[in-house]
Amino acid sequence: MRRRFGQALRLGVSHDALALVQTSRWGGEAVLLAERPYAAALPDALAALLDGAGRAGWPLTIVLADDLVRLWQVTPPADSTRLADLEAAAALRFQQLYGEPAAPWQFSAGWDAARPFLAAAMPRALLGALEQGASAHKLKAVEIVPQFLGLFNRWRGALRPGAWFGVLHDGVLTLGACDRGAIAAVRAARVPEGAGAAWLAEHLDREALRLNLPAPAKLQLCGDLPPAWIGARASMLGAEAPRGWSAAAQLAVSGSAA
């Protein structure tokens, strides 16, 4: 299919499913092109998903579910001046938090020698499979990003003073606890069935105590939010995903400006 200016593809990758969505920056709704479950052989599922797409040459953004990646805060070493110092600090903190070697993971971060920064680790094997699959179908993988980071980068300019950032996806609430305008910690928790405004308020206060931070005046959220959450304590960023879309399809359009 011939690509029009502003059109692009987005691939959502969860732990058990893939979804391919077409977007347009210049109007028009996102279109769900294909979905595919997978158990173990992701390359085979990806090939089957892309075989019938007919979008050779199109740019592709890949969004990874946050349970496939690692997110953590890094404090830069005192008097650090080199990128290598920051990378070493990130690797050391990763090993302390997760108890596993850093070699199988690819790191990305907003490297900063002056203040703590957020880092992400993505499995090298997964990245390799996705990049090879895209290349085999002549797609241009322009970005591979965890869902939380993609959404935070999209909406960080809209965050109000004293607010925290959050993502609700597939029953999991991921909080970006903010301190003086920067994310100080990332915390994820499964939301109980039927959780209402009282649960959310208690959860926010509890996490603030654990992190020794002031409780947020506002939680600004992305995702399909329970109506009871919208009010004095929480507000929604962006539009809801199309009704009836699967979690993988919703993942694909996360952070899209189209």
mmCIF file of C-alpha atoms in Angstrom:
data_model
loop_
_atom_site.group_PDB
_atom_site.id
_atom_site.type_symbol
_atom_site.label_atom_id
_atom_site.label_comp_id
_atom_site.label_asym_id
_atom_site.label_seq_id
_atom_site.Cartn_x
_atom_site.Cartn_y
_atom_site.Cartn_z
ATOM 1 C CA MET A 1 0.000 0.000 0.000
ATOM 2 C CA ARG A 2 1.310 3.435 -0.928
ATOM 3 C CA ARG A 3 2.057 5.599 2.091
ATOM 4 C CA ARG A 4 0.628 9.082 2.376
ATOM 5 C CA PHE A 5 2.488 11.872 4.108
ATOM 6 C CA GLY A 6 2.170 11.562 7.895
ATOM 7 C CA GLN A 7 1.093 7.920 7.910
ATOM 8 C CA ALA A 8 3.003 5.445 10.066
ATOM 9 C CA LEU A 9 2.803 2.063 11.756
ATOM 10 C CA ARG A 10 2.886 1.238 15.446
ATOM 11 C CA LEU A 11 3.476 -2.227 16.893
ATOM 12 C CA GLY A 12 2.351 -3.116 20.403
ATOM 13 C CA VAL A 13 4.314 -5.931 22.065
ATOM 14 C CA SER A 14 2.976 -7.508 25.258
ATOM 15 C CA HIS A 15 4.085 -10.715 26.966
ATOM 16 C CA ASP A 16 1.614 -12.793 24.950
ATOM 17 C CA ALA A 17 0.332 -10.773 21.979
ATOM 18 C CA LEU A 18 1.268 -8.452 19.113
ATOM 19 C CA ALA A 19 -0.878 -5.777 17.471
ATOM 20 C CA LEU A 20 -0.170 -3.635 14.400
ATOM 21 C CA VAL A 21 -1.894 -0.258 14.039
ATOM 22 C CA GLN A 22 -1.802 2.355 11.275
ATOM 23 C CA THR A 23 -1.862 6.012 12.320
ATOM 24 C CA SER A 24 -1.965 9.348 10.529
ATOM 25 C CA ARG A 25 -0.575 12.584 11.892
ATOM 26 C CA TRP A 26 -2.876 14.653 9.686
ATOM 27 C CA GLY A 27 -6.305 13.425 10.700
ATOM 28 C CA GLY A 28 -8.112 10.141 10.512
ATOM 29 C CA GLU A 29 -8.602 7.534 13.192
ATOM 30 C CA ALA A 30 -6.054 4.861 14.008
ATOM 31 C CA VAL A 31 -6.747 1.610 12.153
ATOM 32 C CA LEU A 32 -6.106 -1.798 13.703
ATOM 33 C CA LEU A 33 -4.493 -3.835 10.912
ATOM 34 C CA ALA A 34 -3.756 -7.154 12.611
ATOM 35 C CA GLU A 35 -3.294 -8.932 15.929
ATOM 36 C CA ARG A 36 -1.469 -12.117 16.804
ATOM 37 C CA PRO A 37 -1.110 -14.053 20.064
ATOM 38 C CA TYR A 38 2.144 -15.828 20.825
ATOM 39 C CA ALA A 39 3.406 -18.170 23.505
ATOM 40 C CA ALA A 40 7.122 -18.641 22.891
ATOM 41 C CA ALA A 41 8.075 -18.124 19.230
ATOM 42 C CA LEU A 42 7.795 -14.358 18.901
ATOM 43 C CA PRO A 43 9.707 -14.208 15.569
ATOM 44 C CA ASP A 44 7.180 -16.570 13.959
ATOM 45 C CA ALA A 45 4.218 -14.599 15.315
ATOM 46 C CA LEU A 46 5.776 -11.332 14.153
ATOM 47 C CA ALA A 47 6.396 -12.712 10.662
ATOM 48 C CA ALA A 48 2.795 -13.901 10.416
ATOM 49 C CA LEU A 49 1.552 -10.511 11.618
ATOM 50 C CA LEU A 50 3.607 -8.525 9.114
ATOM 51 C CA ASP A 51 3.291 -10.845 6.115
ATOM 52 C CA GLY A 52 -0.063 -9.477 5.056
ATOM 53 C CA ALA A 53 0.488 -5.850 6.053
ATOM 54 C CA GLY A 54 1.744 -4.671 2.663
ATOM 55 C CA ARG A 55 3.480 -1.642 4.179
ATOM 56 C CA ALA A 56 7.083 -1.986 2.952
ATOM 57 C CA GLY A 57 9.093 1.170 3.534
ATOM 58 C CA TRP A 58 6.780 2.560 6.215
ATOM 59 C CA PRO A 59 8.206 3.919 9.496
ATOM 60 C CA LEU A 60 7.477 1.688 12.490
ATOM 61 C CA THR A 61 7.382 2.608 16.168
ATOM 62 C CA ILE A 62 7.464 -0.353 18.551
ATOM 63 C CA VAL A 63 5.913 0.009 22.009
ATOM 64 C CA LEU A 64 6.883 -2.551 24.660
ATOM 65 C CA ALA A 65 4.676 -3.449 27.614
ATOM 66 C CA ASP A 66 6.289 -2.284 30.826
ATOM 67 C CA ASP A 67 6.393 -5.808 32.277
ATOM 68 C CA LEU A 68 8.907 -6.709 29.542
ATOM 69 C CA VAL A 69 11.366 -4.016 30.607
ATOM 70 C CA ARG A 70 12.996 -2.586 33.726
ATOM 71 C CA LEU A 71 12.655 1.045 34.834
ATOM 72 C CA TRP A 72 14.644 2.586 37.675
ATOM 73 C CA GLN A 73 16.135 5.793 39.013
ATOM 74 C CA VAL A 74 19.893 6.421 38.910
ATOM 75 C CA THR A 75 21.816 8.874 41.075
ATOM 76 C CA PRO A 76 24.924 10.062 39.196
ATOM 77 C CA PRO A 77 28.278 9.633 40.961
ATOM 78 C CA ALA A 78 29.727 12.742 42.549
ATOM 79 C CA ASP A 79 31.890 14.763 40.145
ATOM 80 C CA SER A 80 31.072 12.458 37.227
ATOM 81 C CA THR A 81 31.879 14.016 33.857
ATOM 82 C CA ARG A 82 31.881 11.090 31.410
ATOM 83 C CA LEU A 83 29.046 9.100 29.900
ATOM 84 C CA ALA A 84 30.928 5.949 30.902
ATOM 85 C CA ASP A 85 30.620 6.960 34.578
ATOM 86 C CA LEU A 86 26.852 7.341 34.235
ATOM 87 C CA GLU A 87 26.519 4.036 32.381
ATOM 88 C CA ALA A 88 28.502 2.260 35.095
ATOM 89 C CA ALA A 89 26.299 3.800 37.796
ATOM 90 C CA ALA A 90 23.165 2.683 35.941
ATOM 91 C CA ALA A 91 24.504 -0.871 35.571
ATOM 92 C CA LEU A 92 25.456 -1.068 39.252
ATOM 93 C CA ARG A 93 22.050 0.172 40.377
ATOM 94 C CA PHE A 94 20.356 -2.276 38.008
ATOM 95 C CA GLN A 95 22.254 -5.202 39.545
ATOM 96 C CA GLN A 96 21.427 -4.011 43.063
ATOM 97 C CA LEU A 97 17.713 -3.743 42.308
ATOM 98 C CA TYR A 98 17.139 -6.809 40.155
ATOM 99 C CA GLY A 99 19.940 -9.165 41.189
ATOM 100 C CA GLU A 100 20.899 -10.111 37.644
ATOM 101 C CA PRO A 101 23.748 -9.222 35.269
ATOM 102 C CA ALA A 102 23.325 -6.245 32.967
ATOM 103 C CA ALA A 103 24.824 -7.872 29.861
ATOM 104 C CA PRO A 104 21.555 -9.332 28.430
ATOM 105 C CA TRP A 105 19.900 -5.912 28.628
ATOM 106 C CA GLN A 106 20.219 -2.776 26.523
ATOM 107 C CA PHE A 107 20.134 0.442 28.514
ATOM 108 C CA SER A 108 18.702 3.797 27.549
ATOM 109 C CA ALA A 109 18.364 6.855 29.767
ATOM 110 C CA GLY A 110 18.191 10.614 29.967
ATOM 111 C CA TRP A 111 21.840 10.648 31.014
ATOM 112 C CA ASP A 112 22.496 13.566 33.370
ATOM 113 C CA ALA A 113 25.600 14.165 35.468
ATOM 114 C CA ALA A 114 23.938 16.898 37.546
ATOM 115 C CA ARG A 115 20.766 15.214 38.849
ATOM 116 C CA PRO A 116 19.115 11.773 39.199
ATOM 117 C CA PHE A 117 17.708 10.397 35.965
ATOM 118 C CA LEU A 118 15.341 7.660 34.809
ATOM 119 C CA ALA A 119 16.831 4.624 33.062
ATOM 120 C CA ALA A 120 15.270 1.758 31.132
ATOM 121 C CA ALA A 121 16.596 -1.694 30.272
ATOM 122 C CA MET A 122 15.184 -3.723 27.377
ATOM 123 C CA PRO A 123 16.082 -7.376 26.647
ATOM 124 C CA ARG A 124 18.655 -7.567 23.850
ATOM 125 C CA ALA A 125 17.174 -10.827 22.549
ATOM 126 C CA LEU A 126 13.730 -9.233 22.225
ATOM 127 C CA LEU A 127 15.109 -6.133 20.527
ATOM 128 C CA GLY A 128 17.069 -8.265 18.084
ATOM 129 C CA ALA A 129 14.020 -10.330 17.146
ATOM 130 C CA LEU A 130 11.895 -7.220 16.611
ATOM 131 C CA GLU A 131 14.516 -5.401 14.565
ATOM 132 C CA GLN A 132 15.188 -8.457 12.390
ATOM 133 C CA GLY A 133 11.479 -9.002 11.818
ATOM 134 C CA ALA A 134 10.937 -5.385 10.816
ATOM 135 C CA SER A 135 13.943 -5.420 8.489
ATOM 136 C CA ALA A 136 12.819 -8.665 6.833
ATOM 137 C CA HIS A 137 9.540 -6.946 5.907
ATOM 138 C CA LYS A 138 11.319 -3.761 4.772
ATOM 139 C CA LEU A 139 9.935 -1.656 7.599
ATOM 140 C CA LYS A 140 11.941 1.184 9.128
ATOM 141 C CA ALA A 141 12.032 0.710 12.907
ATOM 142 C CA VAL A 142 12.431 4.332 14.004
ATOM 143 C CA GLU A 143 11.928 3.790 17.733
ATOM 144 C CA ILE A 144 11.529 1.027 20.309
ATOM 145 C CA VAL A 145 10.206 2.412 23.574
ATOM 146 C CA PRO A 146 8.615 1.115 26.796
ATOM 147 C CA GLN A 147 5.000 2.223 27.146
ATOM 148 C CA PHE A 148 5.560 4.266 30.299
ATOM 149 C CA LEU A 149 8.446 6.238 28.815
ATOM 150 C CA GLY A 150 6.649 6.824 25.527
ATOM 151 C CA LEU A 151 3.639 8.250 27.323
ATOM 152 C CA PHE A 152 5.713 10.282 29.769
ATOM 153 C CA ASN A 153 7.712 11.838 26.935
ATOM 154 C CA ARG A 154 4.443 12.630 25.154
ATOM 155 C CA TRP A 155 2.803 14.321 28.148
ATOM 156 C CA ARG A 156 5.542 15.592 30.448
ATOM 157 C CA GLY A 157 4.952 19.176 29.322
ATOM 158 C CA ALA A 158 1.332 18.951 30.485
ATOM 159 C CA LEU A 159 2.128 17.878 34.058
ATOM 160 C CA ARG A 160 1.067 20.363 36.707
ATOM 161 C CA PRO A 161 3.197 21.380 39.700
ATOM 162 C CA GLY A 162 2.760 18.896 42.530
ATOM 163 C CA ALA A 163 1.258 16.220 40.264
ATOM 164 C CA TRP A 164 2.388 12.648 39.681
ATOM 165 C CA PHE A 165 2.194 10.873 36.345
ATOM 166 C CA GLY A 166 0.534 7.490 35.870
ATOM 167 C CA VAL A 167 -0.365 4.854 33.285
ATOM 168 C CA LEU A 168 -3.218 2.382 33.705
ATOM 169 C CA HIS A 169 -2.913 -0.519 31.271
ATOM 170 C CA ASP A 170 -4.256 -4.058 31.362
ATOM 171 C CA GLY A 171 -5.129 -3.822 35.050
ATOM 172 C CA VAL A 172 -1.738 -2.480 36.172
ATOM 173 C CA LEU A 173 -1.201 1.054 37.478
ATOM 174 C CA THR A 174 2.324 2.381 36.954
ATOM 175 C CA LEU A 175 3.112 5.541 38.881
ATOM 176 C CA GLY A 176 5.818 8.063 38.110
ATOM 177 C CA ALA A 177 6.349 9.712 41.486
ATOM 178 C CA CYS A 178 7.507 13.253 40.771
ATOM 179 C CA ASP A 179 9.651 15.479 42.948
ATOM 180 C CA ARG A 180 10.423 19.055 41.891
ATOM 181 C CA GLY A 181 9.333 18.398 38.325
ATOM 182 C CA ALA A 182 11.307 15.182 37.756
ATOM 183 C CA ILE A 183 10.437 11.515 38.209
ATOM 184 C CA ALA A 184 11.951 10.297 41.458
ATOM 185 C CA ALA A 185 10.695 6.693 41.297
ATOM 186 C CA VAL A 186 8.547 4.342 39.231
ATOM 187 C CA ARG A 187 6.151 2.010 41.042
ATOM 188 C CA ALA A 188 3.755 -0.548 39.552
ATOM 189 C CA ALA A 189 0.825 -2.326 41.207
ATOM 190 C CA ARG A 190 -2.091 -4.432 40.033
ATOM 191 C CA VAL A 191 -5.414 -2.682 40.558
ATOM 192 C CA PRO A 192 -8.012 -4.743 42.467
ATOM 193 C CA GLU A 193 -11.283 -5.491 40.715
ATOM 194 C CA GLY A 194 -13.743 -2.664 41.278
ATOM 195 C CA ALA A 195 -11.177 -0.334 42.869
ATOM 196 C CA GLY A 196 -12.689 3.120 43.287
ATOM 197 C CA ALA A 197 -11.605 6.595 44.305
ATOM 198 C CA ALA A 198 -10.948 5.574 47.927
ATOM 199 C CA TRP A 199 -8.538 2.818 46.878
ATOM 200 C CA LEU A 200 -6.688 5.219 44.565
ATOM 201 C CA ALA A 201 -6.322 7.868 47.273
ATOM 202 C CA GLU A 202 -5.042 5.309 49.791
ATOM 203 C CA HIS A 203 -2.633 3.859 47.234
ATOM 204 C CA LEU A 204 -1.177 7.277 46.404
ATOM 205 C CA ASP A 205 -0.750 8.191 50.065
ATOM 206 C CA ARG A 206 0.861 4.822 50.831
ATOM 207 C CA GLU A 207 3.345 5.092 47.957
ATOM 208 C CA ALA A 208 4.247 8.647 48.962
ATOM 209 C CA LEU A 209 5.029 7.439 52.494
ATOM 210 C CA ARG A 210 7.169 4.581 51.183
ATOM 211 C CA LEU A 211 9.136 6.966 48.982
ATOM 212 C CA ASN A 212 9.374 9.710 51.619
ATOM 213 C CA LEU A 213 7.774 12.188 49.229
ATOM 214 C CA PRO A 214 4.845 14.578 49.635
ATOM 215 C CA ALA A 215 1.560 13.006 48.573
ATOM 216 C CA PRO A 216 0.608 14.240 45.105
ATOM 217 C CA ALA A 217 -1.996 16.963 44.837
ATOM 218 C CA LYS A 218 -3.056 15.470 41.509
ATOM 219 C CA LEU A 219 -2.515 12.244 39.569
ATOM 220 C CA GLN A 220 -2.497 12.795 35.809
ATOM 221 C CA LEU A 221 -3.217 9.490 34.101
ATOM 222 C CA CYS A 222 -3.116 7.861 30.686
ATOM 223 C CA GLY A 223 -5.291 4.846 29.898
ATOM 224 C CA ASP A 224 -8.884 3.680 30.169
ATOM 225 C CA LEU A 225 -9.694 4.998 33.611
ATOM 226 C CA PRO A 226 -12.566 3.987 35.889
ATOM 227 C CA PRO A 227 -15.068 6.873 35.953
ATOM 228 C CA ALA A 228 -14.860 6.943 39.750
ATOM 229 C CA TRP A 229 -11.191 7.924 39.535
ATOM 230 C CA ILE A 230 -11.820 11.114 37.604
ATOM 231 C CA GLY A 231 -12.354 13.958 40.018
ATOM 232 C CA ALA A 232 -10.540 16.001 42.596
ATOM 233 C CA ARG A 233 -7.495 13.684 42.845
ATOM 234 C CA ALA A 234 -7.107 12.309 39.298
ATOM 235 C CA SER A 235 -7.444 13.619 35.765
ATOM 236 C CA MET A 236 -6.980 12.052 32.341
ATOM 237 C CA LEU A 237 -4.307 12.857 29.767
ATOM 238 C CA GLY A 238 -5.207 12.257 26.132
ATOM 239 C CA ALA A 239 -8.132 10.374 24.680
ATOM 240 C CA GLU A 240 -9.297 6.867 25.452
ATOM 241 C CA ALA A 241 -8.310 4.071 23.067
ATOM 242 C CA PRO A 242 -11.055 2.916 20.671
ATOM 243 C CA ARG A 243 -13.621 0.815 22.494
ATOM 244 C CA GLY A 244 -13.279 -2.918 22.069
ATOM 245 C CA TRP A 245 -9.562 -2.816 21.309
ATOM 246 C CA SER A 246 -7.384 -5.426 22.989
ATOM 247 C CA ALA A 247 -4.650 -4.573 25.474
ATOM 248 C CA ALA A 248 -2.002 -5.132 22.772
ATOM 249 C CA ALA A 249 -3.780 -2.784 20.353
ATOM 250 C CA GLN A 250 -4.122 -0.127 23.057
ATOM 251 C CA LEU A 251 -0.428 -0.586 23.745
ATOM 252 C CA ALA A 252 0.402 0.082 20.092
ATOM 253 C CA VAL A 253 -1.192 3.540 20.082
ATOM 254 C CA SER A 254 0.254 4.552 23.471
ATOM 255 C CA GLY A 255 2.109 7.837 23.163
ATOM 256 C CA SER A 256 1.059 8.455 19.574
ATOM 257 C CA ALA A 257 0.491 12.080 18.643
ATOM 258 C CA ALA A 258 -1.656 10.989 15.689
#
